[in-house]
Coordinates of C-alpha atoms in Angstrom, one line a residue:
M631 CA 123.9 119.8 120.2
N632 CA 125.9 120.5 117.1
T633 CA 123.1 122.0 115.0
I634 CA 121.7 125.3 115.9
T635 CA 117.9 125.5 115.4
S636 CA 115.4 128.3 115.8
D637 CA 113.5 126.2 118.4
S638 CA 116.6 125.8 120.6
T639 CA 116.6 127.9 123.8
L640 CA 119.4 130.4 124.2
A641 CA 120.5 128.6 127.4
E642 CA 120.6 125.2 125.6
L643 CA 122.8 126.7 122.9
V644 CA 125.3 128.3 125.2
I645 CA 125.5 125.1 127.4
A646 CA 126.3 123.1 124.2
R647 CA 128.4 125.7 122.6
P648 CA 129.9 128.2 125.1
G649 CA 131.5 130.2 122.3
L650 CA 128.1 131.5 121.3
A651 CA 127.9 133.5 124.5
R652 CA 130.0 136.4 123.3
R653 CA 128.1 136.6 120.0
F654 CA 124.8 136.6 121.8
D655 CA 126.1 139.6 123.8
E656 CA 127.1 141.4 120.6
L657 CA 123.6 140.7 119.1
G658 CA 121.8 141.8 122.3
L659 CA 120.3 138.3 123.0
D660 CA 119.9 137.6 126.7
Y661 CA 121.0 134.0 127.2
C662 CA 121.3 134.2 131.0
C663 CA 118.2 135.7 132.6
G664 CA 116.3 135.1 129.3
G665 CA 117.8 131.7 128.6
A666 CA 114.4 130.0 128.4
S667 CA 113.5 132.0 125.3
T668 CA 113.9 130.2 121.9
L669 CA 116.3 131.6 119.4
A670 CA 113.4 132.5 117.1
D671 CA 111.6 134.4 119.8
A672 CA 114.7 136.2 121.1
A673 CA 115.8 137.2 117.6
D674 CA 112.3 138.4 116.8
A675 CA 112.2 140.5 120.0
A676 CA 115.6 142.0 119.2
G677 CA 114.5 142.9 115.6
L678 CA 116.8 140.4 114.0
D679 CA 116.1 138.2 111.0
V680 CA 116.0 134.6 112.3
A681 CA 117.5 133.0 109.2
E682 CA 120.4 135.5 109.1
T683 CA 121.0 135.1 112.8
L684 CA 121.1 131.3 112.4
A685 CA 123.7 131.6 109.7
D686 CA 125.7 134.1 111.7
L687 CA 125.8 131.8 114.8
E688 CA 126.8 128.8 112.7
R689 CA 130.0 130.7 111.8
V690 CA 131.1 130.8 115.4
P691 CA 133.7 128.0 115.9
T692 CA 132.4 125.1 118.0
T693 CA 135.6 125.0 120.0
A694 CA 135.4 128.7 121.1
G695 CA 134.9 129.4 124.7
S696 CA 135.2 125.9 125.9
E697 CA 135.1 125.3 129.7
P698 CA 136.0 122.5 132.0
H699 CA 133.6 119.8 133.0
W700 CA 132.4 119.6 136.6
S701 CA 131.7 116.3 138.3
D702 CA 129.2 117.8 140.8
V703 CA 127.7 121.0 142.0
G704 CA 130.4 121.4 144.6
E705 CA 133.1 121.6 141.9
L706 CA 130.9 124.0 140.0
V707 CA 130.5 126.5 142.9
D708 CA 134.3 126.3 143.4
W709 CA 134.8 127.2 139.8
I710 CA 132.3 130.1 139.9
E711 CA 133.8 131.5 143.0
A712 CA 137.4 131.2 141.8
T713 CA 136.7 132.7 138.4
H714 CA 133.6 134.9 138.2
H715 CA 133.5 136.0 141.8
A716 CA 137.3 136.7 141.8
F717 CA 136.8 138.7 138.5
L718 CA 134.1 140.9 140.1
H719 CA 136.0 141.5 143.3
D720 CA 138.9 142.8 141.3
S721 CA 137.0 144.7 138.6
L722 CA 134.2 146.5 140.4
P723 CA 136.3 148.8 142.6
R724 CA 138.6 149.6 139.7
L725 CA 135.7 150.3 137.3
T726 CA 133.8 152.5 139.6
M727 CA 136.9 154.7 140.2
L728 CA 137.6 154.8 136.4
A729 CA 134.0 155.7 135.6
D730 CA 134.2 158.6 138.0
K731 CA 137.5 159.7 136.6
V732 CA 136.3 159.6 133.0
A733 CA 133.0 161.3 133.8
G734 CA 134.9 164.1 135.6
V735 CA 137.0 164.8 132.6
H736 CA 134.6 164.2 129.7
R737 CA 131.0 164.8 130.9
V738 CA 130.9 168.3 129.5
N739 CA 131.1 167.0 125.9
H740 CA 129.6 163.6 126.7
P741 CA 126.8 164.1 129.4
E742 CA 125.8 160.4 129.1
L743 CA 128.9 159.7 131.2
T744 CA 127.1 160.9 134.3
E745 CA 124.5 158.1 133.8
V746 CA 127.3 155.6 133.0
A747 CA 129.1 156.4 136.3
I748 CA 125.8 156.1 138.3
L749 CA 125.0 152.8 136.7
V750 CA 128.5 151.4 137.4
H751 CA 128.0 152.3 141.1
E752 CA 124.6 150.7 141.1
I753 CA 125.9 147.5 139.6
R754 CA 128.6 147.4 142.2
A755 CA 126.1 148.1 145.0
D756 CA 123.9 145.2 143.7
L757 CA 126.6 142.7 143.1
E758 CA 128.9 142.9 146.1
P759 CA 126.1 142.0 148.7
H760 CA 125.0 139.3 146.2
L761 CA 128.4 137.8 146.1
R762 CA 128.6 137.8 149.9
K763 CA 125.3 136.0 150.2
E764 CA 126.5 133.3 147.8
E765 CA 130.0 132.9 149.4
M766 CA 128.9 132.9 153.0
V767 CA 125.5 131.2 152.8
L768 CA 124.4 129.5 149.5
F769 CA 127.6 128.1 148.3
P770 CA 128.5 126.4 151.6
M771 CA 125.1 124.8 151.6
V772 CA 125.6 123.6 148.0
R773 CA 128.9 122.1 149.0
E774 CA 127.3 120.4 152.0
L775 CA 124.6 119.0 149.7
A776 CA 127.2 117.7 147.2
A777 CA 129.1 115.9 149.9
A778 CA 126.0 114.5 151.7
V779 CA 125.0 110.8 151.7
S780 CA 121.7 111.6 153.3
A781 CA 119.5 114.6 153.1
P782 CA 121.1 117.6 154.9
T783 CA 118.8 119.9 157.0
F784 CA 119.1 123.7 156.2
Q785 CA 117.8 126.6 158.3
C786 CA 116.0 128.0 155.3
G787 CA 114.3 124.7 154.5
T788 CA 114.6 123.8 150.8
L789 CA 117.4 125.4 148.8
A790 CA 114.7 126.7 146.5
N791 CA 114.2 129.6 148.8
P792 CA 117.7 131.2 148.7
I793 CA 117.9 130.3 145.0
R794 CA 114.6 132.2 144.4
V795 CA 116.3 135.3 146.0
M796 CA 119.4 134.9 143.8
L797 CA 117.3 134.6 140.6
S798 CA 115.5 137.8 141.5
E799 CA 118.8 139.6 142.1
H800 CA 120.2 138.3 138.8
D801 CA 117.2 139.9 137.0
S802 CA 118.0 143.2 138.7
V803 CA 121.7 143.3 137.7
G804 CA 120.7 142.1 134.2
D805 CA 118.4 145.2 133.8
L806 CA 121.3 147.4 135.0
L807 CA 123.7 145.9 132.5
A808 CA 121.2 146.4 129.7
R809 CA 120.8 150.1 130.7
L810 CA 124.6 150.4 130.8
R811 CA 125.0 149.0 127.2
S812 CA 122.3 151.5 126.1
A813 CA 124.0 154.4 127.8
T814 CA 127.4 153.6 126.3
R815 CA 125.9 152.9 122.9
G816 CA 127.3 149.4 123.0
Y817 CA 130.6 150.5 124.5
V818 CA 131.6 152.6 121.5
V819 CA 134.2 155.2 122.4
P820 CA 133.8 158.6 120.8
E821 CA 136.6 160.0 118.6
D822 CA 137.8 162.3 121.3
G823 CA 138.0 159.6 123.9
C824 CA 141.3 159.4 125.8
G825 CA 143.1 156.2 126.9
S826 CA 141.1 156.1 130.2
Y827 CA 137.9 156.4 128.2
H828 CA 139.0 153.4 126.1
A829 CA 140.0 151.4 129.2
L830 CA 136.7 152.1 130.9
Y831 CA 134.5 151.0 128.0
A832 CA 136.7 147.9 127.4
G833 CA 136.4 147.1 131.1
L834 CA 132.6 147.5 131.1
A835 CA 132.3 145.3 128.0
E836 CA 134.3 142.6 129.8
L837 CA 132.2 143.1 132.9
E838 CA 129.0 142.6 130.9
A839 CA 130.3 139.5 129.2
D840 CA 131.7 137.9 132.3
T841 CA 128.6 138.6 134.4
H842 CA 126.3 137.2 131.7
R843 CA 128.4 134.0 131.6
H844 CA 128.4 133.9 135.4
V845 CA 124.6 134.4 135.7
H846 CA 124.0 131.8 132.9
L847 CA 126.1 129.2 134.8
E848 CA 124.0 129.7 138.0
N849 CA 120.6 130.2 136.5
N850 CA 120.8 127.5 133.8
V851 CA 123.3 125.0 135.1
L852 CA 124.0 125.2 138.8
F853 CA 120.5 126.0 140.2
P854 CA 118.7 123.3 138.3
A855 CA 121.3 120.8 139.3
V856 CA 121.1 121.8 142.9
L857 CA 117.3 121.5 143.0
A858 CA 117.5 118.1 141.2
A859 CA 120.1 116.8 143.7
E860 CA 118.0 118.0 146.6
D861 CA 114.9 116.4 145.2
G862 CA 116.9 113.2 144.7
F863 CA 117.1 112.7 148.5
A864 CA 113.3 112.6 148.6
A865 CA 113.5 114.4 151.9
D866 CA 110.8 116.4 153.7
T867 CA 111.0 119.8 152.1
T868 CA 108.6 121.6 154.5
V869 CA 109.6 125.3 154.5
P870 CA 109.7 127.2 157.8
A871 CA 106.7 129.6 158.2
D872 CA 109.0 132.6 158.5
D873 CA 110.9 131.8 155.3
Q874 CA 108.2 131.4 152.7
G875 CA 109.9 132.6 149.6
G876 CA 111.8 135.5 151.2
E877 CA 115.3 136.0 152.5
G878 CA 114.4 134.9 156.0
P879 CA 117.0 133.6 158.5
C880 CA 119.3 132.3 155.8
W881 CA 120.5 135.9 155.0
A882 CA 119.7 137.8 158.2
H883 CA 123.1 137.7 159.8
L884 CA 124.7 139.2 156.7
F885 CA 123.0 142.5 157.4
D886 CA 123.4 142.6 161.2
E887 CA 125.2 145.9 161.8
S888 CA 125.4 145.5 165.6

C-alpha cells in the first residue's frame, strides 16, 4: 500500500508503512486497539481535517520505522518478546520510581503529577501480569502451533479463548495510556521542570509509542495469523465447558499463591 486513502484502516496503514505509527501517536489516532477504524472516521473523531491529515501523513518517509519480516508466527512472538517485552521489563520499574520521585518534588506546583504517578503504577500493574501470561502460556502455545504438522491440542481448546483475554487487557492498558497522555498534556514539560522531569516525560512518551506498536503487532498481525493457522488445520475446535470465553485453566496456575 503506497497510497494513503481516507478509506484505509489505521492498522492497514501501519502494517504497510510502519513509520506512520509515531505520527499517529502524535495526532492522537489509535492504530492499535482502534486499528479497524478508517482514517476518515478516526480523523473525524479526533477533530482533525481529513484532507490535511492525508497530506500530513504523505510527508512521512515510506522507509521510516521499517521492521524485519517474519516467516511464521513463531518468529513473530520471538521478536515481540525480545524487543517489546524486554523494553517493558526494563522500563516499567524505572518509570514508576521516577514518577514517584518527580511527583514528590514537584507536585505542589504541578498537582497533576499525583495522577501521573498513579497512572504509571496502574499501567505497570496491568502490564506485568499480562506479559507473564503471554510468556508462560500463550506464546509457548503459538510456538507449538507454528511447529506443528498436525493440529495440536490445547487445554483451553481453541487459541481464540486466551487471545480474547489478551485483547480485553490491551483495551484496558490503551485506556490508561490515553489518560496518561491527557494528564501530562501530551508529555509537555513545564518551564520549571528539572532534568528528572524531562527524563520522566521522555520515558513515558517512549512507553506509549512502544506499547502502541507492541499492541498493534499482536492485535492486527499476530492474533489474526494465529487464528488463521489454527483454522487451517481444520481441527475440532470444541471449547471445554469451563473455558467459554474466560481465562479458565489456561491461566489459573499463574495466580496460584500456594
